[in-house]
Each structure stands twice: as C-alpha cells, then as structure tokens.
C-alpha cells in the first residue's frame, strides 16, 4: 500500500495505490489561480500546495477506506519541477514518514510519466518512451527500470510550452493544450504551413521555438482574426507539431528495432495525437501504448506506480537524503 504525492508544478496530487491494484487518484487543480496570469507563478503555486495538501491527503485516505497505519510506503516526486512547489510535497511526505515511521521513496517525475502508460498492463522491455509535457519533450529508449537512454529531445521549447504560447498569441488563455485541441476539431489543418523544426536533420531532436515566431508574424500580418481563422491556425499548428513527433518517434523505433512505443505527459491527452499515433503505429506494426486519460497530465498515481517497482532496500534510504531538486540525473542525462 503506497501513499504518493506530486507537487512538481501547479497541481496538488495525492494518490493511494493498494496492493490489489485498486487506487484513489486525487488532483486539486490550480488552473483558476494561474490562468488569468498567463502561466504558472511558482510562489503562488507553492502557497496553494501548502494550503491544500493536508486536506487532500485526508480525503484520499478516506476515499481509500484505509488508516494511515495500513500504508507500507510513502512516495513523493523529488524533481524535476518548480523548486518551491516540490519543497511542499517533499516536506509534507517527510513529516508523515517521520511521524508515522514509514519509509519514503523518492521518485523522479519523468520516470512517473515513462511508466504511466503501462498502469494495469504488462510491461515488456525494451520500449521507446516519448514524454511530451509543458516542460519536456524527450524520447527515451527504456531497457528496464532505471535503464534509460535519451535518444532525442527538444533543443528549445517543449511541445506543451508551444501549445501554451500559441494559445496565448491567439488570446485563448492558459493552459493552451485543451483549448487548441477543442478548436482544432473545426479548423482546417492544411490552411497554414506551420514550420516543423529539425524535420530534415538527422537524429531525433526536436525544436518548437520557430512555431511561436511564425504564429506571431501570422497574427500580425492578418490584422483581425475571425473565429474560423483562429481554429485554422490552431489546427494547422497542432497537426504540424504532432506529426513531427510521430514521424521522428516511429523512425527511431525502426532504427532501434523496438516494437513498443509509449507516449505520456500532458500533451498525450491531445485527441489528434492519440488518434494519429495509433493509426501510424498500426501501419508500421508498432504497438502504441497511451496512458489512461487521468494519468496523462500530472498525477500522483504514476508516482505511486513507479515507486511500486522500487526494491525495498532503496526505499529505506534515510530521510535526510530525500531532497527536492529542480533537475535530476536520469541515465546519462540531467532532466
Ligand atoms: O504533464 P503536464 O500536466 O505538466 C508538466 O509536467 O508540464 O503537462 C502540461 C502540458 C501543458 O503545456 C498543457 O497545455 C498540455 O500539457 N496539454 C495538452 C492537452 N492537455 C494538456 N496539450 C495538447 N492537447 C491537450 N489536450
Ligand atoms: Zn509532468
């Protein structure tokens, strides 16, 4: 039985994972706090985490119909993320660990995303993992738990960041992903030729910083935008950005001779991505594994799930060694 926390960014997340696979997965969103400010304000995010984390934990324990003394392990995201936010979750988990004498398992947030698509199904190694979120666009070759090779990543903006920036340029608010996803359904994805960074470069790196300049110039040159102009820009941007992710990931799967590709992180909630990735995978004989929708954006169930693979001896690490850090080494890379 694991009680887990994720406060890496702007959502306070608490989960209970029972040994029979049943779970409670609670998320207190702060979107209302940050949306009017155009993005996440770290100091405000940390304050909100501090206000709600104890009550949310009580609620998770109540919904799971358990007592604190039934918890075998605690788990908390120690990084990467916003340091003020991380500190709240880590300090809270440490206090619980100390007062209830329960081992605390430190979890890398991105490892949580990497394994989330496999929750409730068997994991077969090796697989390629594409993590696409507001802070990351990373392609990993995963050969086992703890064995990751970064084979590609964005050289500038993350793809989720591009969704957020394009949405801001179109006056659609924060976060941009869900609203661009929705508007794209009525837009023409072929009206504008949105640039696909590094399309013709060798290797599997990505670049999304050119997109916002392109959209900015487009918006300025068009003067006023009609509703359909906005939907067409959203759809064209979405198609170009997702298509390059699919193209490079499937090319990497071929080169690395891997037949399983998983996609996770907030952008894996995108409906076009989900449909187009599965369709392309089927065409090339690749099994495309996506997380259940409640495990796409940040959540603590993925942290509990990742912690469940941790050998017991690692879990008993002394509390003073569990530290929040804005970036942490995974394999040979710092992310
Ligand atoms: O994984 P996540 O919740 O937090 C980070 O670790 O960054 O990802 C948040 C990102 C935001 O940039 C948001 O705009 C994007 O995921 N996102 C989406 C969708 N839902 C969330 N992007 C595209 N389509 C969506 N439906
Ligand atoms: Zn995340």
Coordinates of C-alpha atoms and ligand atoms in Angstrom, one line a residue:
X1 CA 0.0 0.0 0.0
X2 CA 1.6 3.3 -1.2
X3 CA 0.6 6.9 -0.4
X4 CA 2.1 9.2 -3.0
X5 CA 2.4 12.9 -3.7
X6 CA 3.2 15.0 -6.7
X7 CA 3.6 18.8 -6.3
X8 CA 6.1 19.4 -9.2
X9 CA 4.2 22.2 -10.8
X10 CA 0.7 23.7 -10.4
X11 CA -1.5 20.7 -9.5
X12 CA -1.6 19.2 -6.0
X13 CA -1.8 15.5 -6.5
X14 CA -2.2 12.7 -3.9
X15 CA -2.8 9.0 -4.6
X16 CA -3.3 5.8 -2.8
X17 CA -2.3 2.6 -4.6
X18 CA -3.4 -0.7 -2.9
X19 CA -1.6 -3.9 -3.4
X20 CA -4.6 -5.4 -5.3
X21 CA -4.3 -2.6 -7.9
X22 CA -7.2 -0.5 -6.6
X23 CA -6.4 3.1 -6.3
X24 CA -7.6 6.6 -5.4
X25 CA -6.1 9.4 -7.6
X26 CA -6.9 12.9 -6.5
X27 CA -5.8 16.1 -8.2
X28 CA -6.5 19.7 -6.9
X29 CA -6.1 21.9 -10.0
X30 CA -4.8 25.4 -9.6
X31 CA -5.7 26.4 -13.1
X32 CA -8.0 29.2 -11.9
X33 CA -5.2 30.8 -10.0
X34 CA -2.7 30.9 -12.9
X35 CA -4.9 31.2 -16.0
X36 CA -5.5 34.9 -15.6
X37 CA -1.8 35.4 -15.1
X38 CA -0.9 33.6 -18.4
X39 CA 1.2 30.9 -16.8
X40 CA 2.3 29.3 -13.6
X41 CA 3.6 31.6 -10.9
X42 CA 5.9 29.4 -8.7
X43 CA 5.4 31.3 -5.4
X44 CA 1.6 31.2 -5.8
X45 CA 1.7 27.5 -6.8
X46 CA 3.7 26.7 -3.6
X47 CA 1.3 28.6 -1.4
X48 CA -1.7 26.8 -2.8
X49 CA 0.0 23.4 -2.4
X50 CA 0.7 24.2 1.2
X51 CA -2.9 25.3 1.8
X52 CA -4.5 22.1 0.4
X53 CA -2.1 19.1 0.7
X54 CA -3.1 18.0 4.2
X55 CA -6.9 18.1 3.4
X56 CA -6.4 16.4 0.1
X57 CA -4.4 13.6 1.8
X58 CA -7.1 13.1 4.4
X59 CA -9.6 12.9 1.6
X60 CA -7.5 10.3 -0.3
X61 CA -7.2 8.2 2.9
X62 CA -10.9 8.5 3.5
X63 CA -11.9 7.5 -0.1
X64 CA -9.5 4.6 0.0
X65 CA -11.2 3.4 3.2
X66 CA -7.9 2.8 5.0
X67 CA -6.0 4.1 8.0
X68 CA -2.6 5.7 7.9
X69 CA -1.1 2.7 9.7
X70 CA -2.0 0.5 6.8
X71 CA 0.4 2.5 4.5
X72 CA 3.5 0.4 3.7
X73 CA 5.4 3.1 1.8
X74 CA 5.2 6.8 1.1
X75 CA 6.4 8.2 -2.3
X76 CA 7.0 11.7 -3.4
X77 CA 8.2 13.5 -6.5
X78 CA 11.6 15.0 -5.7
X79 CA 12.1 16.6 -9.1
X80 CA 12.3 17.8 -11.7
X81 CA 9.9 20.8 -11.3
X82 CA 9.5 24.1 -9.7
X83 CA 11.5 24.1 -6.5
X84 CA 9.1 26.0 -4.3
X85 CA 6.3 23.6 -5.3
X86 CA 8.4 20.5 -5.0
X87 CA 9.5 21.5 -1.5
X88 CA 5.9 21.5 -0.2
X89 CA 5.2 17.9 -1.3
X90 CA 8.6 16.6 -0.2
X91 CA 8.5 18.3 3.2
X92 CA 4.9 17.1 3.8
X93 CA 5.9 13.5 2.8
X94 CA 9.0 13.6 5.1
X95 CA 6.9 14.8 8.0
X96 CA 4.5 12.0 7.6
X97 CA 7.4 9.5 7.1
X98 CA 9.0 10.7 10.3
X99 CA 5.8 10.9 12.4
X100 CA 4.4 7.5 11.3
X101 CA 7.8 5.8 10.8
X102 CA 7.1 4.8 7.2
X103 CA 9.8 4.6 4.5
X104 CA 9.7 7.4 1.9
X105 CA 10.5 6.5 -1.7
X106 CA 11.9 9.5 -3.8
X107 CA 10.5 9.4 -7.3
X108 CA 11.7 11.2 -10.5
X109 CA 8.7 12.9 -12.0
X110 CA 9.7 11.9 -15.6
X111 CA 10.0 8.2 -14.6
X112 CA 6.5 8.5 -13.3
X113 CA 5.4 9.7 -16.8
X114 CA 7.5 7.0 -18.5
X115 CA 5.7 4.2 -16.8
X116 CA 2.2 5.7 -16.6
X117 CA 1.0 4.2 -19.9
X118 CA 1.6 0.7 -18.6
X119 CA -0.5 1.0 -15.5
X120 CA -2.8 -2.0 -15.4
X121 CA -1.0 -3.9 -18.1
X122 CA 2.3 -5.9 -18.6
X123 CA 5.5 -4.1 -19.3
X124 CA 7.7 -5.5 -22.0
X125 CA 11.3 -4.1 -22.4
X126 CA 12.7 -2.5 -24.4
X127 CA 10.3 0.2 -25.4
X128 CA 10.6 3.8 -26.7
X129 CA 9.0 6.4 -24.4
X130 CA 8.0 9.8 -25.7
X131 CA 7.4 12.2 -22.8
X132 CA 5.6 15.3 -24.0
X133 CA 4.6 17.9 -21.4
X134 CA 4.8 21.6 -20.6
X135 CA 8.4 21.2 -19.5
X136 CA 9.7 18.2 -21.5
X137 CA 9.8 16.7 -25.0
X138 CA 12.1 13.8 -24.5
X139 CA 12.5 10.5 -26.4
X140 CA 13.9 7.6 -24.3
X141 CA 15.0 4.1 -25.1
X142 CA 13.9 2.2 -22.0
X143 CA 15.7 -1.1 -21.4
X144 CA 14.5 -1.7 -17.9
X145 CA 13.5 0.1 -14.7
X146 CA 16.2 2.7 -14.1
X147 CA 17.8 2.0 -17.6
X148 CA 17.1 4.9 -19.8
X149 CA 18.9 6.4 -22.8
X150 CA 17.9 9.8 -24.1
X151 CA 17.9 9.4 -27.8
X152 CA 16.2 12.8 -28.6
X153 CA 14.9 15.9 -27.0
X154 CA 13.8 19.4 -27.8
X155 CA 16.6 21.8 -28.2
X156 CA 14.5 24.8 -27.1
X157 CA 10.8 24.9 -26.1
X158 CA 8.8 21.8 -25.0
X159 CA 5.8 21.0 -27.2
X160 CA 3.3 21.7 -24.4
X161 CA 5.0 25.1 -24.0
X162 CA 4.4 25.7 -27.7
X163 CA 0.7 24.8 -27.3
X164 CA 0.6 27.3 -24.3
X165 CA 2.4 30.1 -26.2
X166 CA 0.4 29.7 -29.4
X167 CA -2.8 29.8 -27.3
X168 CA -1.7 33.0 -25.7
X169 CA -0.9 34.6 -29.1
X170 CA -4.4 33.6 -30.2
X171 CA -5.9 35.1 -27.0
X172 CA -7.1 31.7 -25.7
X173 CA -5.8 31.7 -22.2
X174 CA -3.8 29.1 -20.2
X175 CA -3.3 26.1 -20.4
X176 CA -3.3 26.2 -24.2
X177 CA -3.4 22.4 -24.9
X178 CA -7.0 21.6 -24.2
X179 CA -8.5 24.7 -25.9
X180 CA -6.3 24.2 -29.0
X181 CA -7.3 20.6 -29.1
X182 CA -11.0 21.5 -29.0
X183 CA -10.8 24.4 -31.5
X184 CA -8.8 22.3 -33.9
X185 CA -11.7 19.9 -34.4
X186 CA -13.5 22.6 -36.5
X187 CA -10.3 24.1 -38.1
X188 CA -8.6 23.4 -41.4
X189 CA -5.2 21.7 -40.5
X190 CA -3.8 22.3 -44.0
X191 CA -4.5 26.1 -44.3
X192 CA -1.2 27.3 -42.9
X193 CA 2.2 25.7 -43.3
X194 CA 3.5 25.9 -39.7
X195 CA 7.2 25.1 -39.5
X196 CA 8.4 21.7 -38.3
X197 CA 11.7 22.3 -36.6
X198 CA 14.6 20.0 -37.4
X199 CA 12.4 18.0 -39.8
X200 CA 15.2 17.3 -42.2
X201 CA 18.0 16.9 -39.6
X202 CA 19.4 13.5 -38.8
X203 CA 18.7 12.2 -35.3
X204 CA 15.7 12.6 -33.1
X205 CA 15.9 16.0 -31.6
X206 CA 13.0 18.5 -31.8
X207 CA 12.6 22.3 -32.0
X208 CA 9.4 24.2 -31.3
X209 CA 10.7 27.7 -30.8
X210 CA 10.1 28.6 -34.5
X211 CA 6.4 28.0 -34.2
X212 CA 5.7 30.9 -31.9
X213 CA 7.5 33.4 -34.1
X214 CA 5.6 32.0 -37.2
X215 CA 2.3 32.3 -35.4
X216 CA 3.1 35.8 -34.0
X217 CA 4.0 37.1 -37.5
X218 CA 0.9 35.4 -39.0
X219 CA -1.4 37.0 -36.4
X220 CA 0.2 40.4 -37.0
X221 CA 0.1 40.1 -40.8
X222 CA -3.6 39.0 -40.8
X223 CA -4.8 42.0 -38.8
X224 CA -8.1 40.9 -37.1
X225 CA -8.8 37.2 -36.8
X226 CA -12.2 35.7 -37.4
X227 CA -13.3 32.7 -35.3
X228 CA -12.5 30.3 -38.2
X229 CA -9.1 31.9 -38.7
X230 CA -8.3 31.1 -35.0
X231 CA -9.5 27.5 -35.5
X232 CA -7.5 27.1 -38.7
X233 CA -4.3 28.4 -37.1
X234 CA -4.9 26.1 -34.1
X235 CA -5.5 23.1 -36.3
X236 CA -2.5 23.8 -38.6
X237 CA -0.2 24.3 -35.6
X238 CA -1.5 21.1 -33.9
X239 CA -1.1 19.0 -37.0
X240 CA 2.4 20.2 -37.8
X241 CA 3.6 19.7 -34.2
X242 CA 2.1 16.3 -33.5
X243 CA 3.1 15.0 -37.0
X244 CA 6.8 15.7 -36.4
X245 CA 6.6 13.9 -33.0
X246 CA 5.0 10.9 -34.7
X247 CA 7.4 10.9 -37.7
X248 CA 10.6 11.0 -35.6
X249 CA 9.4 8.6 -32.9
X250 CA 8.4 5.9 -35.4
X251 CA 11.6 6.4 -37.3
X252 CA 13.6 5.9 -34.1
X253 CA 11.5 2.7 -33.3
X254 CA 12.7 1.3 -36.7
X255 CA 16.3 2.3 -36.1
X256 CA 16.4 0.9 -32.6
X257 CA 14.3 -2.2 -33.6
X258 CA 11.7 -1.6 -30.9
X259 CA 8.1 -2.6 -31.5
X260 CA 6.5 -0.8 -28.5
X261 CA 6.2 3.0 -28.2
X262 CA 4.6 4.7 -25.3
X263 CA 3.6 8.3 -25.1
X264 CA 2.9 10.3 -21.9
X265 CA 2.8 13.7 -20.3
X266 CA 0.1 16.4 -20.6
X267 CA 0.3 16.6 -24.4
X268 CA -0.5 12.8 -24.6
X269 CA -4.1 13.9 -23.7
X270 CA -4.3 15.5 -27.2
X271 CA -7.1 13.8 -29.2
X272 CA -5.4 14.2 -32.5
X273 CA -2.1 12.8 -31.1
X274 CA -3.9 9.8 -29.7
X275 CA -5.7 9.0 -32.9
X276 CA -2.9 9.7 -35.3
X277 CA -0.2 7.9 -33.3
X278 CA -2.3 4.7 -33.0
X279 CA -3.1 4.9 -36.7
X280 CA 0.5 5.4 -37.7
X281 CA 1.7 2.7 -35.3
X282 CA -0.8 0.2 -36.8
X283 CA 0.6 1.0 -40.3
X284 CA 4.2 0.2 -39.2
X285 CA 3.4 -2.7 -36.9
X286 CA 4.2 -0.7 -33.7
X287 CA 2.2 -1.2 -30.5
X288 CA 1.4 2.4 -29.3
X289 CA 0.7 2.5 -25.6
X290 CA -1.1 5.5 -24.2
X291 CA -1.9 6.3 -20.5
X292 CA -5.5 6.3 -19.3
X293 CA -6.7 9.9 -19.5
X294 CA -6.5 10.6 -15.8
X295 CA -2.7 9.7 -15.9
X296 CA -1.8 11.9 -18.9
X297 CA -1.3 15.2 -17.0
X298 CA 0.5 15.4 -13.7
X299 CA -0.9 13.0 -11.1
X300 CA 0.4 11.1 -8.1
X301 CA -0.9 7.6 -9.2
X302 CA 2.0 7.5 -11.7
X303 CA 4.4 8.3 -8.8
X304 CA 2.9 5.5 -6.6
X305 CA 3.1 3.1 -9.6
X306 CA 6.8 3.9 -10.3
X307 CA 7.5 3.6 -6.6
X308 CA 6.0 0.1 -6.6
X309 CA 8.9 -1.1 -8.7
X310 CA 11.5 0.2 -6.2
X311 CA 13.4 -2.6 -4.4
X312 CA 12.7 -2.3 -0.6
X313 CA 16.3 -1.6 0.2
X314 CA 16.2 1.6 -1.8
X315 CA 13.0 2.7 -0.1
X316 CA 14.6 2.7 3.3
X317 CA 17.0 5.4 2.2
X318 CA 17.5 7.8 5.2
X319 CA 15.1 10.7 5.2
X320 CA 17.8 13.3 5.2
X321 CA 18.9 12.0 1.8
X322 CA 15.5 12.7 0.2
X323 CA 15.8 16.2 -1.2
X324 CA 13.8 18.3 -3.7
X325 CA 15.8 19.2 -6.7
X326 CA 14.8 21.3 -9.8
X327 CA 16.6 18.9 -12.1
X328 CA 17.8 15.3 -11.5
X329 CA 20.1 12.9 -13.4
X330 CA 18.4 10.1 -15.2
X331 CA 20.6 7.6 -17.0
X332 CA 23.3 9.8 -18.6
X333 CA 21.2 13.0 -18.8
X334 CA 20.2 15.7 -16.4
X335 CA 16.4 16.4 -16.8
Ligands
LIG1 O1 2.4 16.8 -17.8 P1 1.8 18.1 -17.5 O2 0.5 18.1 -16.8 O3 2.7 19.0 -16.7 C1 4.1 19.1 -16.9 O4 4.9 18.3 -16.3 O5 4.5 20.0 -17.7 O6 1.6 18.8 -18.9 C2 1.1 20.1 -19.1 C3 1.1 20.5 -20.6 C4 0.6 21.9 -20.8 O7 1.6 22.6 -21.6 C5 -0.7 21.7 -21.5 O8 -1.0 22.8 -22.4 C6 -0.5 20.4 -22.2 O9 0.2 19.6 -21.3 N1 -1.8 19.8 -22.5 C7 -2.2 19.5 -23.8 C8 -3.5 18.9 -23.7 N2 -3.8 18.8 -22.4 C9 -2.8 19.4 -21.7 N3 -1.6 19.7 -25.0 C10 -2.3 19.4 -26.1 N4 -3.5 18.8 -26.1 C11 -4.2 18.6 -24.9 N5 -5.4 18.0 -24.9
LIG2 ZN1 4.6 16.2 -15.8

